[in-house]
């Protein structure tokens, strides 16, 4: 034990209570927002550190890593709180998986043993990481990557079959034919005769901490589903997605007995399989800690009999999409807003070629560049709102991620729009939409103390919305 460590108050009592709840959840959404120092060991960590949770009496909280170090705490070697956010050290396992995907994508293929050695891990650990994070073994990933490359050459070039086979890393045309038949259910000749055909399918299961109120999530997503982009059935959510300008397709089927979702993906570029899996987890709120959230909602003043057990906060696919939804939804009903979002997709979104979400409806939500460069004459809304939408899209062009101040600087974008973007797009669990009309009405009917729900105020917002539905 380091007896020289200072024992001063580093955050106020209100934040200490909030951080105490957040660290117990180990929810990744709090990563980087604060740091946890353990007085008995002299070590400080990120709130997602897998180490055994210390007693609250032995913990101090810091808003900045540098302050923790200046007070004599050493950075944890497991979670690396001293590294820069989004650096390789900070990203940890995610970096290893991303590097593995890059190496496994190389053609000609390298052996799995060579790749694991280059990553500095065992073959067994590499297999465990890949299956856990992508649903594919290293060998399956390599095979699929080669098939996708061969499919692209077959449909977009005039190369001979023999040349395509060798270019994709196959020893013979027979190997190519066998692989294409296995994963695409067609022969190379059939693929070549049809410019578009279904992509190979990836399947895996994503788990959650029960309970999970699928009916609440399903109804929330169904009410806001953009026609042709998304579809919500009794037990499944599916949609088209953009993968570096190309279209993919994902579906997630609720599996209550397995405490998870059975996910299927068709992606034109497997390098994005890990990122896609993480986005699905966030959209369906699979990281939530329902018991801790429920306790916070009770502390805010809601009676137990009014709570939705297993409440989840459904996200949107991207921050840009959430902002567009919020802007077109200003001062109109949810149905009217979704109709406008549907027009955006139909006029500016890429057209899908996989099985349709709905008959003759196959769209991907548009890219920022498409919205920014359009006059938006097809939208039925005031010109001022169209201009705000274009200005908002311009901030996201070329992969840019604007700051909250930049978004608020747009004429016609206020705090409600930004808060909605933060809550659903950025998946911030601690946003209370005090400016929302329904939230205000329900808060008057059921008096609550929003700050008592921290760090889960977004769920309080959602619960009040739920109560307004009867």
Short mmCIF file of C-alpha atoms in Angstrom, two decimals:
data_model
loop_
_atom_site.label_atom_id
_atom_site.label_comp_id
_atom_site.label_asym_id
_atom_site.label_seq_id
_atom_site.Cartn_x
_atom_site.Cartn_y
_atom_site.Cartn_z
CA UNK A 1 0.00 0.00 0.00
CA UNK A 2 1.27 3.48 -0.90
CA UNK A 3 0.88 5.61 2.23
CA UNK A 4 2.00 8.80 0.41
CA UNK A 5 -1.06 8.95 -1.83
CA UNK A 6 -3.23 11.98 -1.25
CA UNK A 7 -6.80 11.43 -0.07
CA UNK A 8 -8.47 14.61 -1.21
CA UNK A 9 -11.81 15.14 -2.94
CA UNK A 10 -11.15 15.08 -6.70
CA UNK A 11 -14.76 15.32 -7.84
CA UNK A 12 -17.79 16.79 -6.10
CA UNK A 13 -20.21 14.56 -4.25
CA UNK A 14 -22.79 14.65 -7.05
CA UNK A 15 -20.28 13.36 -9.61
CA UNK A 16 -18.87 10.86 -7.17
CA UNK A 17 -22.29 9.24 -6.80
CA UNK A 18 -22.70 9.15 -10.58
CA UNK A 19 -19.23 7.68 -11.19
CA UNK A 20 -19.77 5.10 -8.46
CA UNK A 21 -22.82 3.74 -10.31
CA UNK A 22 -21.08 3.87 -13.68
CA UNK A 23 -17.94 1.96 -12.66
CA UNK A 24 -19.97 -0.94 -11.24
CA UNK A 25 -21.71 -1.36 -14.61
CA UNK A 26 -18.42 -1.52 -16.59
CA UNK A 27 -20.46 -0.05 -19.45
CA UNK A 28 -18.13 0.90 -22.33
CA UNK A 29 -20.11 4.10 -22.92
CA UNK A 30 -18.44 5.63 -19.84
CA UNK A 31 -14.92 4.83 -21.02
CA UNK A 32 -12.79 7.98 -21.04
CA UNK A 33 -15.27 10.10 -19.09
CA UNK A 34 -13.55 9.50 -15.76
CA UNK A 35 -10.88 7.37 -14.08
CA UNK A 36 -10.96 5.17 -10.99
CA UNK A 37 -8.05 5.23 -8.53
CA UNK A 38 -7.66 2.52 -5.87
CA UNK A 39 -6.06 3.80 -2.68
CA UNK A 40 -5.02 0.35 -1.42
CA UNK A 41 -3.00 -0.54 -4.52
CA UNK A 42 -1.91 2.90 -5.75
CA UNK A 43 -3.20 2.09 -9.25
CA UNK A 44 -5.77 3.93 -11.37
CA UNK A 45 -7.91 2.43 -14.13
CA UNK A 46 -10.51 3.10 -16.77
CA UNK A 47 -14.10 2.26 -15.72
CA UNK A 48 -14.10 -0.72 -18.13
CA UNK A 49 -11.06 -2.41 -16.57
CA UNK A 50 -11.70 -6.17 -16.11
CA UNK A 51 -9.87 -6.26 -12.77
CA UNK A 52 -11.83 -7.15 -9.62
CA UNK A 53 -13.99 -4.24 -8.44
CA UNK A 54 -12.59 -2.59 -5.29
CA UNK A 55 -14.76 -1.48 -2.37
CA UNK A 56 -16.19 2.01 -2.77
CA UNK A 57 -14.43 3.22 0.39
CA UNK A 58 -11.07 2.50 -1.26
CA UNK A 59 -11.82 4.43 -4.45
CA UNK A 60 -11.08 7.98 -5.62
CA UNK A 61 -12.35 9.44 -8.91
CA UNK A 62 -10.57 11.67 -11.39
CA UNK A 63 -11.74 13.53 -14.46
CA UNK A 64 -8.24 13.47 -15.96
CA UNK A 65 -5.54 10.78 -16.01
CA UNK A 66 -2.78 13.37 -15.56
CA UNK A 67 -4.26 14.48 -12.22
CA UNK A 68 -4.36 10.90 -10.96
CA UNK A 69 -0.69 10.45 -11.88
CA UNK A 70 0.29 13.74 -10.23
CA UNK A 71 -1.33 12.48 -7.02
CA UNK A 72 0.92 9.41 -7.06
CA UNK A 73 -1.26 6.77 -8.71
CA UNK A 74 0.29 4.42 -11.26
CA UNK A 75 -1.56 3.54 -14.50
CA UNK A 76 -3.02 0.02 -14.72
CA UNK A 77 -1.09 -2.24 -17.09
CA UNK A 78 -4.29 -4.05 -18.15
CA UNK A 79 -6.51 -1.17 -19.29
CA UNK A 80 -3.77 1.45 -19.97
CA UNK A 81 -5.56 4.61 -18.73
CA UNK A 82 -2.45 6.69 -19.45
CA UNK A 83 -2.62 6.07 -23.22
CA UNK A 84 -4.33 8.48 -25.57
CA UNK A 85 -7.98 7.73 -26.37
CA UNK A 86 -8.35 5.77 -29.64
CA UNK A 87 -4.64 4.86 -29.64
CA UNK A 88 -3.64 1.22 -30.10
CA UNK A 89 -2.96 0.80 -26.38
CA UNK A 90 -6.30 2.38 -25.46
CA UNK A 91 -8.30 0.24 -27.89
CA UNK A 92 -6.75 -2.96 -26.52
CA UNK A 93 -8.46 -6.11 -27.83
CA UNK A 94 -10.18 -4.10 -30.55
CA UNK A 95 -6.79 -3.22 -32.01
CA UNK A 96 -5.70 -6.87 -32.03
CA UNK A 97 -8.90 -7.90 -33.81
CA UNK A 98 -8.55 -5.09 -36.35
CA UNK A 99 -4.92 -6.02 -37.06
CA UNK A 100 -5.92 -9.67 -37.36
CA UNK A 101 -8.58 -8.80 -39.93
CA UNK A 102 -6.01 -6.91 -41.98
CA UNK A 103 -3.50 -9.77 -41.95
CA UNK A 104 -6.16 -12.38 -42.67
CA UNK A 105 -7.30 -10.33 -45.68
CA UNK A 106 -3.91 -10.52 -47.40
CA UNK A 107 -3.69 -12.42 -50.68
CA UNK A 108 -1.77 -14.66 -51.09
CA UNK A 109 -2.90 -15.97 -47.72
CA UNK A 110 -0.53 -16.47 -44.83
CA UNK A 111 -0.78 -19.42 -42.49
CA UNK A 112 -2.73 -18.92 -39.27
CA UNK A 113 0.39 -19.74 -37.26
CA UNK A 114 2.35 -17.00 -39.06
CA UNK A 115 -0.39 -14.45 -38.44
CA UNK A 116 -0.74 -15.32 -34.76
CA UNK A 117 3.05 -15.00 -34.37
CA UNK A 118 3.00 -11.57 -35.99
CA UNK A 119 0.25 -10.53 -33.57
CA UNK A 120 2.19 -11.90 -30.62
CA UNK A 121 -0.57 -14.27 -29.52
CA UNK A 122 -1.22 -18.01 -29.75
CA UNK A 123 -3.31 -19.60 -32.51
CA UNK A 124 -5.82 -20.64 -29.87
CA UNK A 125 -6.20 -17.08 -28.58
CA UNK A 126 -6.50 -15.72 -32.12
CA UNK A 127 -9.28 -18.20 -32.83
CA UNK A 128 -11.05 -17.23 -29.60
CA UNK A 129 -10.85 -13.50 -30.41
CA UNK A 130 -12.09 -13.93 -33.96
CA UNK A 131 -15.04 -16.14 -33.06
CA UNK A 132 -16.00 -13.89 -30.14
CA UNK A 133 -15.86 -10.62 -32.08
CA UNK A 134 -16.80 -11.62 -35.64
CA UNK A 135 -18.46 -15.04 -35.44
CA UNK A 136 -15.85 -16.44 -37.83
CA UNK A 137 -12.74 -18.54 -37.25
CA UNK A 138 -9.52 -17.19 -38.84
CA UNK A 139 -9.73 -19.83 -41.58
CA UNK A 140 -13.40 -19.03 -42.32
CA UNK A 141 -12.57 -15.34 -42.53
CA UNK A 142 -9.75 -16.00 -45.01
CA UNK A 143 -11.98 -18.22 -47.13
CA UNK A 144 -14.81 -15.64 -47.23
CA UNK A 145 -12.42 -12.80 -48.04
CA UNK A 146 -11.02 -14.70 -51.01
CA UNK A 147 -14.50 -15.58 -52.27
CA UNK A 148 -15.60 -11.93 -52.09
CA UNK A 149 -12.51 -10.86 -54.03
CA UNK A 150 -13.11 -13.56 -56.64
CA UNK A 151 -16.80 -12.54 -56.86
CA UNK A 152 -15.76 -8.95 -57.53
CA UNK A 153 -13.38 -10.00 -60.31
CA UNK A 154 -15.99 -12.30 -61.87
CA UNK A 155 -18.64 -9.59 -61.99
CA UNK A 156 -16.54 -6.52 -62.70
CA UNK A 157 -13.76 -7.73 -64.99
CA UNK A 158 -13.26 -9.73 -68.17
CA UNK A 159 -10.38 -11.77 -66.74
CA UNK A 160 -10.17 -15.45 -67.60
CA UNK A 161 -11.36 -17.90 -64.96
CA UNK A 162 -7.84 -19.28 -64.53
CA UNK A 163 -6.41 -15.80 -63.93
CA UNK A 164 -9.15 -14.98 -61.42
CA UNK A 165 -8.45 -18.20 -59.52
CA UNK A 166 -4.75 -17.42 -59.13
CA UNK A 167 -5.40 -13.73 -58.36
CA UNK A 168 -7.73 -14.74 -55.52
CA UNK A 169 -5.19 -17.18 -54.09
CA UNK A 170 -6.62 -20.46 -55.38
CA UNK A 171 -4.33 -23.17 -56.73
CA UNK A 172 -6.74 -24.11 -59.50
CA UNK A 173 -10.07 -23.24 -61.11
CA UNK A 174 -11.52 -26.32 -59.42
CA UNK A 175 -10.74 -24.82 -55.98
CA UNK A 176 -12.33 -21.53 -57.08
CA UNK A 177 -15.47 -23.28 -58.32
CA UNK A 178 -15.80 -25.25 -55.08
CA UNK A 179 -15.41 -22.13 -52.91
CA UNK A 180 -17.86 -20.01 -54.94
CA UNK A 181 -20.42 -22.82 -54.91
CA UNK A 182 -20.05 -23.21 -51.12
CA UNK A 183 -20.41 -19.57 -50.16
CA UNK A 184 -22.41 -17.99 -53.02
CA UNK A 185 -24.55 -21.01 -53.98
CA UNK A 186 -23.71 -20.38 -57.65
CA UNK A 187 -21.04 -21.41 -60.10
CA UNK A 188 -18.46 -18.86 -61.30
CA UNK A 189 -20.20 -18.84 -64.70
CA UNK A 190 -23.55 -18.04 -63.09
CA UNK A 191 -21.98 -15.23 -61.08
CA UNK A 192 -20.43 -13.76 -64.20
CA UNK A 193 -23.74 -13.81 -66.05
CA UNK A 194 -25.44 -11.84 -63.29
CA UNK A 195 -23.97 -8.52 -62.25
CA UNK A 196 -25.69 -8.61 -58.86
CA UNK A 197 -26.21 -11.56 -56.58
CA UNK A 198 -26.41 -12.22 -52.87
CA UNK A 199 -23.29 -11.78 -50.77
CA UNK A 200 -22.05 -14.64 -48.57
CA UNK A 201 -23.76 -14.67 -45.17
CA UNK A 202 -22.03 -14.42 -41.79
CA UNK A 203 -23.87 -15.69 -38.71
CA UNK A 204 -23.14 -15.21 -35.01
CA UNK A 205 -24.90 -14.72 -31.69
CA UNK A 206 -24.60 -11.56 -29.61
CA UNK A 207 -25.49 -11.79 -25.93
CA UNK A 208 -27.03 -9.34 -23.47
CA UNK A 209 -27.50 -9.13 -19.72
CA UNK A 210 -31.11 -10.15 -18.96
CA UNK A 211 -33.80 -9.06 -18.63
CA UNK A 212 -34.21 -7.58 -22.11
CA UNK A 213 -37.60 -6.08 -22.99
CA UNK A 214 -37.71 -6.93 -26.68
CA UNK A 215 -41.32 -5.75 -27.06
CA UNK A 216 -40.32 -2.25 -25.94
CA UNK A 217 -37.32 -2.19 -28.31
CA UNK A 218 -39.34 -3.67 -31.17
CA UNK A 219 -42.17 -1.14 -30.86
CA UNK A 220 -39.73 1.76 -30.53
CA UNK A 221 -37.80 0.75 -33.66
CA UNK A 222 -40.93 -0.20 -35.62
CA UNK A 223 -42.51 3.22 -35.02
CA UNK A 224 -39.35 4.90 -36.33
CA UNK A 225 -38.41 2.44 -39.09
CA UNK A 226 -37.60 4.13 -42.40
CA UNK A 227 -39.46 2.34 -45.17
CA UNK A 228 -37.11 0.53 -47.52
CA UNK A 229 -34.12 0.99 -45.22
CA UNK A 230 -35.33 -0.87 -42.12
CA UNK A 231 -37.94 -3.47 -41.28
CA UNK A 232 -39.09 -4.71 -37.87
CA UNK A 233 -41.04 -7.97 -37.61
CA UNK A 234 -42.29 -9.91 -34.60
CA UNK A 235 -38.81 -11.05 -33.57
CA UNK A 236 -36.36 -9.49 -36.06
CA UNK A 237 -34.81 -6.14 -36.95
CA UNK A 238 -33.13 -5.80 -40.34
CA UNK A 239 -31.77 -3.01 -42.54
CA UNK A 240 -29.42 -2.00 -45.32
CA UNK A 241 -26.13 -0.41 -44.29
CA UNK A 242 -23.38 1.45 -46.10
CA UNK A 243 -19.90 -0.06 -46.01
CA UNK A 244 -17.47 2.44 -47.54
CA UNK A 245 -20.00 3.40 -50.19
CA UNK A 246 -21.09 -0.18 -50.88
CA UNK A 247 -24.24 -1.78 -49.54
CA UNK A 248 -24.50 -4.46 -46.92
CA UNK A 249 -27.42 -6.06 -45.12
CA UNK A 250 -27.86 -7.03 -41.47
CA UNK A 251 -30.58 -8.76 -39.48
CA UNK A 252 -30.87 -9.51 -35.76
CA UNK A 253 -33.40 -12.01 -34.41
CA UNK A 254 -34.32 -11.97 -30.72
CA UNK A 255 -33.50 -15.26 -28.97
CA UNK A 256 -34.86 -15.04 -25.43
CA UNK A 257 -33.84 -18.56 -24.38
CA UNK A 258 -30.20 -17.83 -25.28
CA UNK A 259 -30.21 -14.29 -23.82
CA UNK A 260 -29.06 -12.91 -27.12
CA UNK A 261 -29.70 -12.07 -30.76
CA UNK A 262 -28.96 -14.33 -33.71
CA UNK A 263 -27.28 -12.00 -36.18
CA UNK A 264 -26.77 -12.43 -39.91
CA UNK A 265 -24.65 -10.09 -42.01
CA UNK A 266 -23.88 -9.73 -45.70
CA UNK A 267 -20.95 -7.38 -46.15
CA UNK A 268 -19.10 -6.39 -49.34
CA UNK A 269 -15.92 -5.83 -47.34
CA UNK A 270 -15.10 -8.17 -44.45
CA UNK A 271 -12.59 -5.71 -43.03
CA UNK A 272 -15.63 -4.00 -41.51
CA UNK A 273 -17.17 -7.06 -39.87
CA UNK A 274 -15.86 -6.12 -36.40
CA UNK A 275 -17.08 -2.52 -36.66
CA UNK A 276 -20.47 -3.73 -37.93
CA UNK A 277 -20.85 -6.14 -35.00
CA UNK A 278 -20.08 -3.32 -32.55
CA UNK A 279 -22.66 -1.06 -34.23
CA UNK A 280 -25.31 -3.76 -33.92
CA UNK A 281 -24.51 -4.11 -30.21
CA UNK A 282 -24.91 -0.38 -29.74
CA UNK A 283 -28.09 -0.10 -31.82
CA UNK A 284 -29.75 -2.84 -29.74
CA UNK A 285 -28.17 -1.59 -26.48
CA UNK A 286 -26.60 -4.94 -25.60
CA UNK A 287 -24.06 -3.42 -23.18
CA UNK A 288 -26.68 -2.12 -20.73
CA UNK A 289 -26.79 -3.19 -17.09
CA UNK A 290 -30.58 -3.43 -16.49
CA UNK A 291 -30.50 -3.94 -12.71
CA UNK A 292 -28.35 -0.84 -12.12
CA UNK A 293 -30.47 1.23 -14.49
CA UNK A 294 -33.64 0.16 -12.71
CA UNK A 295 -32.23 1.18 -9.31
CA UNK A 296 -31.40 4.64 -10.69
CA UNK A 297 -34.90 5.11 -12.11
CA UNK A 298 -36.36 4.20 -8.72
CA UNK A 299 -34.01 6.68 -7.06
CA UNK A 300 -35.29 9.37 -9.46
CA UNK A 301 -38.79 8.90 -8.06
CA UNK A 302 -40.57 6.52 -10.43
CA UNK A 303 -42.57 3.81 -8.61
CA UNK A 304 -41.58 0.21 -9.25
CA UNK A 305 -44.93 -0.74 -10.78
CA UNK A 306 -44.43 1.80 -13.59
CA UNK A 307 -40.98 0.62 -14.67
CA UNK A 308 -40.41 -1.31 -17.87
CA UNK A 309 -38.29 -4.26 -16.72
CA UNK A 310 -35.34 -4.77 -19.06
CA UNK A 311 -35.69 -1.29 -20.58
CA UNK A 312 -33.25 -0.61 -23.42
CA UNK A 313 -32.23 2.52 -25.34
CA UNK A 314 -32.33 1.71 -29.08
CA UNK A 315 -29.72 3.65 -31.00
CA UNK A 316 -29.39 4.69 -34.63
CA UNK A 317 -26.91 3.27 -37.12
CA UNK A 318 -24.74 6.42 -37.24
CA UNK A 319 -24.49 9.79 -35.53
CA UNK A 320 -25.23 11.45 -38.86
CA UNK A 321 -28.44 9.46 -39.28
CA UNK A 322 -29.62 10.39 -35.78
CA UNK A 323 -29.04 14.07 -36.48
CA UNK A 324 -30.97 13.93 -39.73
CA UNK A 325 -33.84 12.18 -37.96
CA UNK A 326 -33.87 14.87 -35.27
CA UNK A 327 -33.84 17.78 -37.73
CA UNK A 328 -36.64 16.47 -39.96
CA UNK A 329 -38.54 15.63 -36.77
CA UNK A 330 -38.60 19.17 -35.41
CA UNK A 331 -42.15 20.32 -34.56
CA UNK A 332 -43.83 17.39 -36.34
CA UNK A 333 -45.12 13.96 -35.32
CA UNK A 334 -42.92 10.86 -35.32
CA UNK A 335 -44.85 9.51 -38.32
CA UNK A 336 -44.35 12.70 -40.31
CA UNK A 337 -40.65 12.76 -39.46
CA UNK A 338 -40.17 9.17 -40.61
CA UNK A 339 -41.96 9.92 -43.87
CA UNK A 340 -39.46 12.72 -44.51
CA UNK A 341 -36.54 10.44 -43.62
CA UNK A 342 -37.96 7.91 -46.06
CA UNK A 343 -37.95 10.51 -48.83
CA UNK A 344 -34.30 11.23 -48.05
CA UNK A 345 -33.46 7.54 -48.50
CA UNK A 346 -35.51 7.09 -51.68
CA UNK A 347 -34.08 10.15 -53.43
CA UNK A 348 -30.49 10.20 -52.15
CA UNK A 349 -29.69 6.75 -50.73
CA UNK A 350 -27.92 4.03 -52.67
CA UNK A 351 -30.22 1.36 -54.06
CA UNK A 352 -29.79 -2.12 -52.59
CA UNK A 353 -29.45 -5.29 -54.63
CA UNK A 354 -29.82 -7.87 -51.88
CA UNK A 355 -33.17 -9.28 -50.81
CA UNK A 356 -35.43 -6.29 -50.16
CA UNK A 357 -36.46 -5.06 -46.74
CA UNK A 358 -39.82 -4.54 -48.39
CA UNK A 359 -40.92 -5.39 -51.91
CA UNK A 360 -39.37 -2.88 -54.33
CA UNK A 361 -37.96 -0.93 -51.38
CA UNK A 362 -34.17 -1.31 -51.16
CA UNK A 363 -32.41 1.77 -49.89
CA UNK A 364 -29.49 2.71 -47.72
CA UNK A 365 -29.63 5.87 -45.63
CA UNK A 366 -27.83 8.56 -47.67
CA UNK A 367 -24.25 9.63 -47.15
CA UNK A 368 -23.57 13.19 -45.86
CA UNK A 369 -22.20 14.29 -49.24
CA UNK A 370 -25.46 13.36 -50.99
CA UNK A 371 -27.56 15.43 -48.55
CA UNK A 372 -25.18 18.39 -48.49
CA UNK A 373 -25.17 18.66 -52.29
CA UNK A 374 -28.93 18.33 -52.79
CA UNK A 375 -31.51 21.13 -52.96
CA UNK A 376 -33.89 18.78 -51.09
CA UNK A 377 -36.85 19.98 -53.15
CA UNK A 378 -38.59 16.63 -52.58
CA UNK A 379 -38.90 17.23 -48.81
CA UNK A 380 -42.14 18.70 -47.51
CA UNK A 381 -40.82 21.09 -44.88
CA UNK A 382 -39.87 24.78 -44.47
CA UNK A 383 -36.85 25.96 -46.48
CA UNK A 384 -35.11 27.01 -43.27
CA UNK A 385 -35.20 23.41 -42.04
CA UNK A 386 -33.88 22.12 -45.39
CA UNK A 387 -30.99 24.57 -45.11
CA UNK A 388 -30.28 23.38 -41.56
CA UNK A 389 -30.25 19.78 -42.81
CA UNK A 390 -27.80 20.64 -45.61
CA UNK A 391 -25.54 22.58 -43.24
CA UNK A 392 -25.62 19.68 -40.80
CA UNK A 393 -24.68 17.20 -43.55
CA UNK A 394 -21.82 19.45 -44.69
CA UNK A 395 -20.22 19.12 -41.24
CA UNK A 396 -20.00 15.34 -41.71
CA UNK A 397 -18.58 15.30 -45.24
CA UNK A 398 -15.28 13.54 -45.92
CA UNK A 399 -15.58 11.48 -42.75
CA UNK A 400 -15.48 14.51 -40.45
CA UNK A 401 -16.92 14.20 -36.92
CA UNK A 402 -18.03 17.69 -35.86
CA UNK A 403 -18.03 18.96 -32.30
CA UNK A 404 -21.21 19.71 -30.38
CA UNK A 405 -20.47 23.44 -30.62
CA UNK A 406 -20.21 23.20 -34.42
CA UNK A 407 -23.57 21.42 -34.57
CA UNK A 408 -25.23 23.99 -32.29
CA UNK A 409 -23.87 26.81 -34.46
CA UNK A 410 -26.20 25.75 -37.29
CA UNK A 411 -29.19 28.05 -37.57
CA UNK A 412 -32.27 25.99 -36.77
CA UNK A 413 -30.46 23.41 -34.62
CA UNK A 414 -31.10 23.79 -30.91
CA UNK A 415 -30.39 21.92 -27.71
CA UNK A 416 -33.19 19.37 -28.19
CA UNK A 417 -31.77 18.31 -31.56
CA UNK A 418 -28.26 18.00 -30.14
CA UNK A 419 -29.49 16.07 -27.10
CA UNK A 420 -31.41 13.63 -29.31
CA UNK A 421 -28.26 13.11 -31.39
CA UNK A 422 -26.22 12.50 -28.25
CA UNK A 423 -28.77 10.10 -26.79
CA UNK A 424 -29.44 7.89 -29.81
CA UNK A 425 -26.56 8.60 -32.19
CA UNK A 426 -23.67 8.83 -29.73
CA UNK A 427 -25.41 6.33 -27.39
CA UNK A 428 -24.83 8.60 -24.41
CA UNK A 429 -26.66 6.93 -21.49
CA UNK A 430 -26.92 10.12 -19.42
CA UNK A 431 -29.02 12.60 -21.44
CA UNK A 432 -32.28 13.94 -20.03
CA UNK A 433 -34.42 15.53 -22.75
CA UNK A 434 -35.86 18.24 -20.54
CA UNK A 435 -36.88 20.26 -23.60
CA UNK A 436 -39.03 17.45 -24.99
CA UNK A 437 -42.77 18.20 -24.73
CA UNK A 438 -43.78 14.64 -23.84
CA UNK A 439 -41.01 14.34 -21.25
CA UNK A 440 -42.13 17.59 -19.61
CA UNK A 441 -45.76 16.47 -19.48
CA UNK A 442 -44.91 13.07 -18.03
CA UNK A 443 -42.49 14.59 -15.51
CA UNK A 444 -45.36 16.76 -14.26
CA UNK A 445 -47.62 13.73 -13.96
CA UNK A 446 -44.94 11.61 -12.28
CA UNK A 447 -42.66 14.06 -10.44
CA UNK A 448 -39.04 12.94 -10.84
CA UNK A 449 -35.59 14.18 -9.88
CA UNK A 450 -33.63 13.59 -13.12
CA UNK A 451 -30.17 13.98 -11.57
CA UNK A 452 -30.94 11.08 -9.22
CA UNK A 453 -31.14 8.85 -12.31
CA UNK A 454 -27.55 9.69 -13.31
CA UNK A 455 -25.64 8.20 -15.05
CA UNK A 456 -28.72 6.70 -16.73
CA UNK A 457 -30.82 9.81 -17.47
CA UNK A 458 -31.33 8.72 -21.10
CA UNK A 459 -33.26 5.74 -19.75
CA UNK A 460 -35.38 8.07 -17.63
CA UNK A 461 -36.22 9.98 -20.81
CA UNK A 462 -37.12 6.73 -22.55
CA UNK A 463 -39.17 5.49 -19.58
CA UNK A 464 -41.22 8.70 -19.57
CA UNK A 465 -41.84 8.24 -23.29
CA UNK A 466 -42.96 4.71 -22.55
CA UNK A 467 -45.39 5.88 -19.89
CA UNK A 468 -46.93 8.34 -22.34
CA UNK A 469 -47.90 5.37 -24.52
CA UNK A 470 -50.16 4.06 -21.79
#
